[in-house]
mmCIF file of C-alpha atoms in Angstrom:
data_model
loop_
_atom_site.group_PDB
_atom_site.id
_atom_site.type_symbol
_atom_site.label_atom_id
_atom_site.label_comp_id
_atom_site.label_asym_id
_atom_site.label_seq_id
_atom_site.Cartn_x
_atom_site.Cartn_y
_atom_site.Cartn_z
ATOM 1 C CA MET A 103 9.466 5.299 25.075
ATOM 2 C CA THR A 104 7.235 2.579 23.688
ATOM 3 C CA SER A 105 7.472 -1.071 24.548
ATOM 4 C CA SER A 106 6.321 -4.474 23.346
ATOM 5 C CA LYS A 107 6.524 -8.006 24.728
ATOM 6 C CA SER A 108 8.856 -10.482 23.044
ATOM 7 C CA GLU A 109 8.678 -14.041 24.347
ATOM 8 C CA ARG A 110 9.708 -13.366 27.959
ATOM 9 C CA HIS A 111 11.277 -9.934 27.426
ATOM 10 C CA GLU A 112 9.805 -6.464 27.300
ATOM 11 C CA ILE A 113 11.387 -4.391 24.535
ATOM 12 C CA GLY A 114 11.554 -0.619 24.990
ATOM 13 C CA VAL A 115 12.252 1.686 22.050
ATOM 14 C CA ARG A 116 13.543 5.229 22.518
ATOM 15 C CA ALA A 117 15.667 7.874 20.821
ATOM 16 C CA ALA A 118 19.372 7.105 20.698
ATOM 17 C CA GLU A 119 21.470 9.413 22.855
ATOM 18 C CA PRO A 120 25.173 10.270 22.563
ATOM 19 C CA SER A 121 25.628 8.596 25.967
ATOM 20 C CA ASP A 122 24.631 5.295 24.251
ATOM 21 C CA LEU A 123 27.644 5.469 21.931
ATOM 22 C CA ASP A 124 29.834 2.846 23.652
ATOM 23 C CA ALA A 125 27.004 0.273 23.657
ATOM 24 C CA LEU A 126 26.147 1.081 20.028
ATOM 25 C CA VAL A 127 29.750 0.685 18.868
ATOM 26 C CA ASP A 128 29.890 -2.640 20.700
ATOM 27 C CA ILE A 129 26.734 -3.812 18.877
ATOM 28 C CA MET A 130 27.928 -2.587 15.489
ATOM 29 C CA ASN A 131 31.251 -4.374 15.873
ATOM 30 C CA GLY A 132 29.554 -7.715 16.621
ATOM 31 C CA HIS A 133 30.147 -10.326 13.898
ATOM 32 C CA ASP A 134 26.501 -11.188 13.149
ATOM 33 C CA TYR A 135 25.453 -7.527 13.169
ATOM 34 C CA ARG A 136 28.301 -6.617 10.845
ATOM 35 C CA PHE A 137 27.578 -9.657 8.616
ATOM 36 C CA GLY A 138 23.977 -8.483 8.125
ATOM 37 C CA THR A 139 24.739 -4.796 7.492
ATOM 38 C CA MET A 140 27.118 -2.736 5.366
ATOM 39 C CA ARG A 141 29.269 -1.858 8.416
ATOM 40 C CA LEU A 142 32.990 -2.533 8.285
ATOM 41 C CA PRO A 143 34.833 -4.265 11.138
ATOM 42 C CA HIS A 144 36.315 -2.116 13.899
ATOM 43 C CA GLU A 145 34.180 1.001 13.437
ATOM 44 C CA SER A 146 35.571 3.751 15.633
ATOM 45 C CA ARG A 147 33.604 5.771 18.145
ATOM 46 C CA ALA A 148 34.203 8.922 16.087
ATOM 47 C CA ALA A 149 32.887 7.345 12.868
ATOM 48 C CA ALA A 150 29.854 5.908 14.664
ATOM 49 C CA ARG A 151 29.097 9.238 16.381
ATOM 50 C CA SER A 152 29.221 11.074 13.080
ATOM 51 C CA ARG A 153 27.019 8.542 11.288
ATOM 52 C CA LEU A 154 24.447 8.187 14.082
ATOM 53 C CA PHE A 155 24.188 11.689 15.486
ATOM 54 C CA GLU A 156 25.422 14.202 12.923
ATOM 55 C CA ARG A 157 23.584 13.271 9.719
ATOM 56 C CA PRO A 158 20.949 15.839 8.712
ATOM 57 C CA GLY A 159 17.381 14.529 8.666
ATOM 58 C CA GLN A 160 18.204 11.356 10.593
ATOM 59 C CA THR A 161 16.347 9.874 13.544
ATOM 60 C CA SER A 162 18.186 7.101 15.401
ATOM 61 C CA LEU A 163 16.389 4.744 17.787
ATOM 62 C CA VAL A 164 17.594 2.089 20.192
ATOM 63 C CA ALA A 165 15.816 -0.968 21.556
ATOM 64 C CA GLU A 166 16.388 -1.953 25.186
ATOM 65 C CA ILE A 167 15.693 -5.094 27.164
ATOM 66 C CA GLU A 168 16.266 -4.817 30.916
ATOM 67 C CA SER A 169 18.334 -1.625 30.409
ATOM 68 C CA GLU A 170 20.623 -3.318 27.853
ATOM 69 C CA ILE A 171 20.733 -1.776 24.390
ATOM 70 C CA VAL A 172 19.979 -4.689 22.060
ATOM 71 C CA GLY A 173 19.331 -3.013 18.707
ATOM 72 C CA LEU A 174 19.385 0.195 16.753
ATOM 73 C CA ALA A 175 17.578 1.603 13.763
ATOM 74 C CA SER A 176 17.590 4.807 11.792
ATOM 75 C CA LEU A 177 15.357 6.701 9.429
ATOM 76 C CA VAL A 178 16.901 9.316 7.163
ATOM 77 C CA ARG A 179 14.493 11.748 5.541
ATOM 78 C CA LEU A 180 15.698 12.762 2.099
ATOM 79 C CA SER A 181 15.380 16.273 0.683
ATOM 80 C CA ASP A 182 14.415 18.246 -2.382
ATOM 81 C CA ARG A 183 12.486 16.191 -4.953
ATOM 82 C CA ARG A 184 12.795 13.135 -2.698
ATOM 83 C CA ALA A 185 11.572 14.834 0.476
ATOM 84 C CA HIS A 186 8.691 12.331 0.604
ATOM 85 C CA VAL A 187 11.171 9.412 0.919
ATOM 86 C CA GLY A 188 12.908 7.903 3.930
ATOM 87 C CA LEU A 189 15.813 5.443 4.073
ATOM 88 C CA ILE A 190 15.778 2.751 6.745
ATOM 89 C CA GLY A 191 18.704 0.931 8.328
ATOM 90 C CA MET A 192 18.663 -1.347 11.339
ATOM 91 C CA GLY A 193 20.402 -4.133 13.208
ATOM 92 C CA VAL A 194 20.149 -6.216 16.353
ATOM 93 C CA ARG A 195 22.804 -7.300 18.870
ATOM 94 C CA ASP A 196 24.003 -10.791 17.979
ATOM 95 C CA ARG A 197 22.496 -12.745 20.875
ATOM 96 C CA TRP A 198 19.083 -10.981 20.700
ATOM 97 C CA SER A 199 18.338 -11.733 17.045
ATOM 98 C CA GLY A 200 14.997 -13.422 16.344
ATOM 99 C CA LEU A 201 13.287 -12.275 19.557
ATOM 100 C CA GLY A 202 11.161 -9.395 18.240
ATOM 101 C CA VAL A 203 13.691 -6.575 18.566
ATOM 102 C CA GLY A 204 13.657 -5.837 14.820
ATOM 103 C CA THR A 205 9.851 -5.886 14.811
ATOM 104 C CA ALA A 206 9.702 -3.338 17.649
ATOM 105 C CA LEU A 207 12.229 -1.031 15.961
ATOM 106 C CA LEU A 208 10.631 -1.229 12.511
ATOM 107 C CA ALA A 209 7.153 -0.568 13.925
ATOM 108 C CA GLU A 210 8.449 2.635 15.546
ATOM 109 C CA LEU A 211 10.198 3.784 12.351
ATOM 110 C CA ILE A 212 7.060 3.228 10.291
ATOM 111 C CA ASP A 213 4.918 5.099 12.827
ATOM 112 C CA LEU A 214 7.393 7.989 12.690
ATOM 113 C CA ALA A 215 7.434 7.982 8.874
ATOM 114 C CA ASP A 216 3.668 7.660 8.378
ATOM 115 C CA ASN A 217 2.195 9.617 11.266
ATOM 116 C CA TRP A 218 4.764 12.269 12.146
ATOM 117 C CA LEU A 219 6.861 12.990 9.061
ATOM 118 C CA GLY A 220 4.207 12.337 6.419
ATOM 119 C CA LEU A 221 6.586 10.262 4.321
ATOM 120 C CA VAL A 222 5.060 8.398 1.399
ATOM 121 C CA ARG A 223 7.868 6.021 0.485
ATOM 122 C CA LEU A 224 10.367 4.045 2.559
ATOM 123 C CA GLU A 225 13.410 2.336 1.047
ATOM 124 C CA LEU A 226 16.001 -0.135 2.288
ATOM 125 C CA GLU A 227 18.571 -2.631 1.106
ATOM 126 C CA VAL A 228 19.051 -6.063 2.619
ATOM 127 C CA TYR A 229 21.378 -8.915 1.764
ATOM 128 C CA ALA A 230 19.502 -11.231 -0.610
ATOM 129 C CA ASP A 231 20.324 -14.233 1.622
ATOM 130 C CA ASN A 232 18.932 -12.605 4.809
ATOM 131 C CA GLY A 233 15.666 -14.538 4.912
ATOM 132 C CA ARG A 234 14.740 -13.408 8.428
ATOM 133 C CA GLY A 235 15.196 -9.722 7.589
ATOM 134 C CA ILE A 236 13.352 -10.010 4.265
ATOM 135 C CA ALA A 237 10.411 -11.725 6.002
ATOM 136 C CA LEU A 238 10.280 -8.920 8.586
ATOM 137 C CA TYR A 239 10.254 -6.208 5.933
ATOM 138 C CA ARG A 240 7.566 -7.991 3.889
ATOM 139 C CA LYS A 241 5.439 -8.316 7.058
ATOM 140 C CA PHE A 242 5.455 -4.494 7.232
ATOM 141 C CA GLY A 243 4.466 -4.028 3.576
ATOM 142 C CA PHE A 244 7.857 -3.720 1.878
ATOM 143 C CA ARG A 245 8.035 -5.157 -1.636
ATOM 144 C CA ASP A 246 10.993 -6.442 -3.622
ATOM 145 C CA GLU A 247 12.107 -3.871 -6.189
ATOM 146 C CA GLY A 248 15.237 -5.450 -7.621
ATOM 147 C CA VAL A 249 18.487 -7.241 -6.957
ATOM 148 C CA ARG A 250 21.929 -5.683 -7.169
ATOM 149 C CA PRO A 251 24.290 -8.585 -7.977
ATOM 150 C CA ALA A 252 27.684 -8.574 -6.234
ATOM 151 C CA ALA A 253 26.819 -5.239 -4.612
ATOM 152 C CA ALA A 254 28.957 -5.818 -1.503
ATOM 153 C CA ILE A 255 31.908 -7.807 -0.254
ATOM 154 C CA ARG A 256 31.141 -9.714 2.928
ATOM 155 C CA ASP A 257 33.573 -12.073 4.638
ATOM 156 C CA GLY A 258 35.692 -12.329 1.493
ATOM 157 C CA ALA A 259 32.847 -13.093 -0.941
ATOM 158 C CA TYR A 260 30.568 -11.012 -3.137
ATOM 159 C CA ALA A 261 26.987 -10.721 -1.923
ATOM 160 C CA ASP A 262 23.815 -9.634 -3.700
ATOM 161 C CA MET A 263 21.612 -6.904 -2.244
ATOM 162 C CA LEU A 264 17.824 -6.842 -2.489
ATOM 163 C CA MET A 265 16.274 -3.405 -2.862
ATOM 164 C CA MET A 266 12.916 -3.088 -1.107
ATOM 165 C CA GLY A 267 10.375 -0.290 -0.892
ATOM 166 C CA ARG A 268 7.114 0.489 0.879
ATOM 167 C CA LEU A 269 4.469 2.947 -0.269
ATOM 168 C CA ARG A 270 2.066 4.305 2.325
ATOM 169 C CA GLN A 271 -1.508 3.415 1.414
ATOM 170 C CA PRO A 272 -3.669 5.107 0.483
ATOM 171 C CA LEU A 273 -1.112 7.063 -1.439
ATOM 172 C CA PRO A 274 -1.665 10.799 -0.744
ATOM 173 C CA LEU A 275 -1.492 13.135 -3.697
ATOM 174 C CA PRO A 276 0.890 16.106 -3.737
ATOM 175 C CA GLY A 277 -0.896 19.079 -2.203
ATOM 176 C CA ASP A 278 -3.500 17.040 -0.278
ATOM 177 C CA GLY A 279 -4.538 19.001 2.773
ATOM 178 C CA ILE A 280 -3.321 22.335 1.363
ATOM 179 C CA VAL A 281 -6.042 24.956 1.028
ATOM 180 C CA ASP A 282 -5.599 27.958 -1.239
ATOM 181 C CA PRO A 283 -6.481 31.298 0.412
#
């Protein structure tokens, strides 16, 4: 587990475990969390378990402060001709937003992608009005790639989604590090 200091709190990041499921469902059903993600209200334990622990190529992380799970993030490695790409999703428990939890989680996902999985490209979508999230992603090198107007319904209104991507620099070429016999 890695940790970082946030204001007065130490944030630990570790792999999500099935025993975390109740705390994760509680986080995901929080209004602010749900408002900032594509999650629907009242997600069941079974649906959350399937999405968090049964998806091929996915790594799920949790952030903890004083043994309380305060955030979660995932990285899904794609396959075939997009095997060099990872999809990122994340969220923070309502009352812990803005205290460095997202920074700690995103730093771990990027380390995993760059230094352990060898991914070249990371992608995510964020609500276009989520200034705090967009600023976080830009801080880590994500760039705006387009807007999807009215891409989601949120609290009874259509909301635009911003597509963002990050390319690892320097960009490795296919076959780098492979030696022919």
